[in-house]
Amino acid sequence: MRRTAGILLALVALTVPFWIANPYFLHVVIMAGIFGILALSLNLLLGYTGQLSLGHAAFFGIGAYTSALLTLRLEWSFWPALPAAVVAAGIAGWAIGRLALKLRGAYFVLVTISFAGVVALVSINWMELTNGPLGLPGVPAPELGSWSLRTKTAYYYLVLAGAALSYEVCRRLIHSRIGRAFVALRENEPLAESVGVDGTRYLVLAAVVSAGMAGLAGSLYAHYTRFVSPEVFLFTYTVTMVIMVVAGGKGTLAGPLVGAVLFTVLPEALRAATSWQWQMLAYGVILVVLVFFLPRGIVPTLFR
Amino acid sequence: MLKRWLRITVTVGVVAGLVSSLAGLDVARAQAPVRIGVIEPLSGPVAASGNYIRMGAEIARDWLNAKGGVLGRKIDLVIEDNKSDPKEAASAAEKLIVRDKVPAIMGAWGSSMTLAAMPKLEEYGVPMVVETSSAASITKRGNPWIFRISPPSEMEAVGLEQYVPKLTIKKADFLAVNTDWGRGSIQAFGDLLKKNGLQVGAAEFMEQSATDMNAQITKIKSTGGDTLFLTTAVEQITLVLKQAQEQRLNRKIITTGGSSSPTQLIKQAGAAAEGTYHIVFFMPWFPESMPDGKLAKAFVEEWAKRGHPFEGLTEGFRGHDGIMTIAEAVKVAGKDEPTAVRDALWRVNITGVNGPIHFEKDGPAGKESGQSKPSIFIVQIRDGKVALPEFARK
Amino acid sequence: MDQLLQHLLNGLVLGGTYALLGIGLTLIFGLMDVVNFAHGEFYSLGAYATFAGLSLADLNFFAALGVAIVCGIALGALTERVLLRPLRGHSIDTVMLVMIGVWISMQNGELLLWGGVAKSIAHPFPTSPLTLGGLSLAPLRLFVLAAAIGLVVGAHLLVHRTRLGRAMRATFQDADTAALMGVRIHRIYTATFAIGSGLAAAAGALLGSVFIAYPSMGDLASLKAFSVVILGGLGNIGGATVGGLVLGIAEELGAGYVSSGYRDAVGFVIIMAVLLVRPSGLFARAERVG
């Protein structure tokens, strides 16, 4: 049952541009894909190690800026810029992990918030590097040989590839010894430590992978919207990621993806369905109702 | 068993709901109205400004419709909220262009929002009239779909230049909101001062949502300057003026950018606003002095009739002029088709509430954007009222 | 020197306002473990309720403040009863998500109700500042500082000297035992959330009159409140107070002597530094971390 569903889903995903002709819908799907990668990354920390990072937008932003700056200032091609963005974000993740060291729970959260706050302010104020609030317009679209990936269809496949890669990385990680260590950390850290699981080491590892993945999403975002500004560090991005992970189902692999699709499509659907005054109010109310009736998240409630 | 049914029903229900609301409202190309897209920050820290512009746009729409609309069809405004987030601005632009099939858009207030929407304009070939954004880069990027009726900071500084000697400035400090607008303003006015041989003191910033500027004010107090250039929206100006009064900062204060809403300042900052100067692009206190006095007066009266707050006029007119410009372009083009409207915008020659609107080429050759030369005014708050400063009287 | 003293004075007043934000949240987050993202919205509610009292009901300033606090308490109790009680026992993230939904709903509801234009709250204090040498302080701010101190002391007394406070401490230490001893835990939870929200509303009412009221004013407030609470030690009212003062003074000095653009960054760096050295915050009871 699971396998057929999986294959069906893959077929659907691969043929999306052919049955969604409307470019606006395709735009929404692409954004859903980028947020899906973000949600997967946050889920690694929140769902599996049990630590909440409320500064995840920082890794997203670092990936976006790195990729944008490398392609704009140093005229790199997109293809080396993307892994560079992943690495830069990963390094930031490592920094968080080391900074947080023995911190857990609310204290870890606060460190992530503070770190994100500092990074955001640097991006606004360090004009020479980031162009500050004016942002970086004109980020080039990726090119494959002489063929530009500017079109939505081409970009969709790029994002799909990124999402599939992220999903696979998560899946492998979760089902490995490392993944089990994460869960042990989440469930009972002192107990895990007593059998030799080094909490800090695994938390740092989770932070690095999680951050790198967010950086991947950031790079994809930068080359799609072709404009990066300090607003990528806005807290609302982090909040959106949290909503996607928790409402979708944290600690599952499909949950974040379901959450990402739902909560990317929902605001746009509301934009079309209601006038601007009611869009976000409806969103908030729907969110409350959803969480109320599906407190463990969509995927765990419906599919467990 | 129940769980399985529940599972299936919910999944189907959710998917169906989403698909239908996205697809089902894919309105069949309405033949009747001419739709104009509007993207403004209707929520968030600058919601006031965005809403004033929306109100001005609605007045323009209603006036035009009362006179038969354009091309014999009614004008319909499709309004979107960009929530002060560039990503939202881009999504809104895409939705307006693809779903609502608007031939032109007005927006997006903040420069970052406008810049984020610009690639979409090029992608689909739809023009946008920029009504507020001040970043120079908007018209210099080589985007032939951009037409701006608001002044970039450099133009504002040039507008002030004639009054500089009368203002007796020797050393000026700057306090600006930490956005492209604030920074651009500091750059432009700083250059202006230096060009005139005057001294530039400290340049301090404040975050857009900050409410406590005491630290910056304390610093500015110690520079020995005699003038403070203040660039931010009216709420923060109110706070700065009040806190400056509390700290007994005694100097000339000049606000730039046109978002200072002097009437609101008088109401909310009271005595703290006394003596301050404001660069504005519309003088609703004496509309007869505007280039088209009759139009300006009528606008002020209609605004009051609708119960909108008077203080919103200094920004609301932008919405009016933007829609008026687009409607005129549609008329000149003879059809509501984006490329035709774009070409027609170059031929627009009208007078809005602010003054003459006519686009000149700006930016790299071959891909020029349009930039109009708006009128710029300076007013002062004296005795709790807005007046023309002595030196500006004709 | 004058400048330094003025900065310190500014920082003290600013810190007092942060402390006010923190004490409400430390009860809700520190004791009840609810990641209350809507805390800032109760803050805004306080400001708007004061405005409504003054402009619609023509009350005097202090009466309007009182009304605002009552609104905060009432809505807080309602929220707890309707949304949080049924979800008790669920994961902390689920509760957090509900409060995010409440946050979005409340803020956009306020936007719909009041519009985006900021509202000024009239107050009866003279606007000319009190001066001492080179220092200046507005009378209103002095009042706010005094009120903040009063509320902090009041909250501390409530938690440590009253029966209700004792019941609260018992419930949050060990709910089962407390229940066995006859404490009506459901009521305690509601009361705690209500009090915390009332304190947030009080902060909003006071600060709304110092600054202005606008729909997104709660966002920054929430962020500062969380920082202050965690910095000062969860559940620790005194700690939240000190944390607030430290943050306020640090930000003020940072803006004054480092750079106004990086003002908030100074606060963040200090937070990270404190947590590196004292992982449970400044004053938390020594507990196992990690």
Short mmCIF file of C-alpha atoms in Angstrom, two decimals, chain A residues 125-265:
data_model
loop_
_atom_site.label_atom_id
_atom_site.label_comp_id
_atom_site.label_asym_id
_atom_site.label_seq_id
_atom_site.Cartn_x
_atom_site.Cartn_y
_atom_site.Cartn_z
CA ASN A 125 24.04 47.19 8.68
CA TRP A 126 27.07 45.76 6.89
CA MET A 127 26.40 47.71 3.75
CA GLU A 128 29.65 46.90 2.03
CA LEU A 129 28.99 43.20 2.13
CA THR A 130 25.26 42.82 1.81
CA ASN A 131 24.14 46.19 0.45
CA GLY A 132 22.07 46.52 3.58
CA PRO A 133 18.37 47.24 3.28
CA LEU A 134 18.64 47.91 -0.42
CA GLY A 135 19.13 44.24 -0.94
CA LEU A 136 20.67 42.38 -3.81
CA PRO A 137 18.55 42.61 -6.92
CA GLY A 138 19.29 40.83 -10.17
CA VAL A 139 20.49 37.52 -8.78
CA PRO A 140 21.05 35.42 -11.91
CA ALA A 141 19.01 32.37 -12.74
CA PRO A 142 20.87 29.05 -12.92
CA GLU A 143 22.18 27.92 -16.29
CA LEU A 144 22.78 24.46 -17.60
CA GLY A 145 25.18 24.93 -20.45
CA SER A 146 23.51 27.43 -22.74
CA TRP A 147 20.10 26.64 -21.36
CA SER A 148 18.77 28.99 -18.68
CA LEU A 149 16.66 27.53 -15.91
CA ARG A 150 14.69 30.72 -15.69
CA THR A 151 11.37 29.23 -16.70
CA LYS A 152 9.06 28.02 -14.03
CA THR A 153 8.94 24.49 -15.39
CA ALA A 154 12.70 24.15 -15.31
CA TYR A 155 12.91 25.68 -11.87
CA TYR A 156 10.21 23.38 -10.60
CA TYR A 157 12.34 20.37 -11.45
CA LEU A 158 15.34 21.94 -9.78
CA VAL A 159 13.36 22.48 -6.59
CA LEU A 160 11.88 19.01 -6.84
CA ALA A 161 15.38 17.59 -7.06
CA GLY A 162 16.41 19.60 -4.04
CA ALA A 163 13.39 18.43 -2.08
CA ALA A 164 13.93 14.81 -3.04
CA LEU A 165 17.57 15.05 -2.03
CA SER A 166 16.68 16.59 1.31
CA TYR A 167 14.04 13.99 1.96
CA GLU A 168 16.46 11.20 1.15
CA VAL A 169 19.14 12.65 3.42
CA CYS A 170 16.64 12.88 6.25
CA ARG A 171 15.39 9.38 5.65
CA ARG A 172 18.85 7.86 5.63
CA LEU A 173 19.88 9.81 8.68
CA ILE A 174 16.79 8.91 10.67
CA HIS A 175 17.02 5.23 9.93
CA SER A 176 20.68 5.05 10.81
CA ARG A 177 22.44 4.76 14.12
CA ILE A 178 22.71 8.52 14.18
CA GLY A 179 18.97 8.85 13.89
CA ARG A 180 18.44 6.51 16.77
CA ALA A 181 20.86 8.57 18.81
CA PHE A 182 18.79 11.65 18.00
CA VAL A 183 15.65 10.02 19.24
CA ALA A 184 17.40 8.77 22.35
CA LEU A 185 18.50 12.36 22.98
CA ARG A 186 14.98 13.56 22.59
CA GLU A 187 13.36 11.00 24.80
CA ASN A 188 15.75 10.95 27.70
CA GLU A 189 19.12 12.61 27.42
CA PRO A 190 20.64 11.61 30.77
CA LEU A 191 19.76 8.00 30.07
CA ALA A 192 21.24 8.20 26.58
CA GLU A 193 24.40 9.75 27.94
CA SER A 194 24.71 6.99 30.46
CA VAL A 195 24.94 4.45 27.68
CA GLY A 196 27.59 6.47 25.91
CA VAL A 197 25.63 8.66 23.52
CA ASP A 198 27.36 12.03 23.48
CA GLY A 199 24.46 14.48 23.49
CA THR A 200 26.40 17.52 22.43
CA ARG A 201 28.14 15.80 19.56
CA TYR A 202 24.87 14.59 18.08
CA LEU A 203 23.14 17.88 18.63
CA VAL A 204 25.93 19.66 16.78
CA LEU A 205 25.64 17.13 13.97
CA ALA A 206 21.90 17.66 13.77
CA ALA A 207 22.39 21.42 13.77
CA VAL A 208 24.95 21.25 10.96
CA VAL A 209 22.83 19.06 8.70
CA SER A 210 19.69 20.98 9.50
CA ALA A 211 21.36 24.33 8.85
CA GLY A 212 22.95 23.13 5.64
CA MET A 213 19.61 21.96 4.35
CA ALA A 214 18.06 25.30 5.19
CA GLY A 215 20.93 26.91 3.31
CA LEU A 216 20.05 24.80 0.29
CA ALA A 217 16.52 26.13 0.46
CA GLY A 218 17.91 29.64 0.77
CA SER A 219 20.00 29.32 -2.35
CA LEU A 220 17.08 27.94 -4.34
CA TYR A 221 14.94 30.81 -3.08
CA ALA A 222 17.53 33.43 -4.02
CA HIS A 223 17.83 32.25 -7.59
CA TYR A 224 14.11 31.92 -8.02
CA THR A 225 12.96 35.26 -6.70
CA ARG A 226 16.20 36.84 -7.94
CA PHE A 227 16.11 39.39 -5.11
CA VAL A 228 17.58 38.95 -1.64
CA SER A 229 17.08 41.47 1.13
CA PRO A 230 17.34 41.41 4.93
CA GLU A 231 13.66 40.48 5.06
CA VAL A 232 14.64 36.85 4.56
CA PHE A 233 15.56 36.95 8.22
CA LEU A 234 12.06 38.00 9.24
CA PHE A 235 10.71 36.08 12.17
CA THR A 236 7.58 35.23 10.21
CA TYR A 237 9.59 32.82 8.06
CA THR A 238 10.68 30.94 11.14
CA VAL A 239 7.14 30.95 12.48
CA THR A 240 5.86 29.61 9.17
CA MET A 241 8.41 26.79 9.28
CA VAL A 242 7.36 25.90 12.81
CA ILE A 243 3.72 25.85 11.79
CA MET A 244 4.50 23.57 8.87
CA VAL A 245 6.49 21.12 10.95
CA VAL A 246 4.25 20.92 13.97
CA ALA A 247 0.92 21.01 12.16
CA GLY A 248 2.19 18.61 9.54
CA GLY A 249 3.52 16.27 12.13
CA LYS A 250 6.90 16.62 13.77
CA GLY A 251 9.00 13.55 14.11
CA THR A 252 7.67 12.08 10.90
CA LEU A 253 9.22 12.28 7.47
CA ALA A 254 6.12 13.13 5.52
CA GLY A 255 4.68 15.53 8.06
CA PRO A 256 6.83 18.55 7.22
CA LEU A 257 6.20 18.10 3.51
CA VAL A 258 2.47 17.89 4.02
CA GLY A 259 2.67 20.93 6.27
CA ALA A 260 4.73 22.82 3.72
CA VAL A 261 2.29 22.20 0.91
CA LEU A 262 -0.73 22.97 3.05
CA PHE A 263 0.61 26.16 4.55
CA THR A 264 2.01 27.51 1.31
CA VAL A 265 -1.17 26.87 -0.59
#
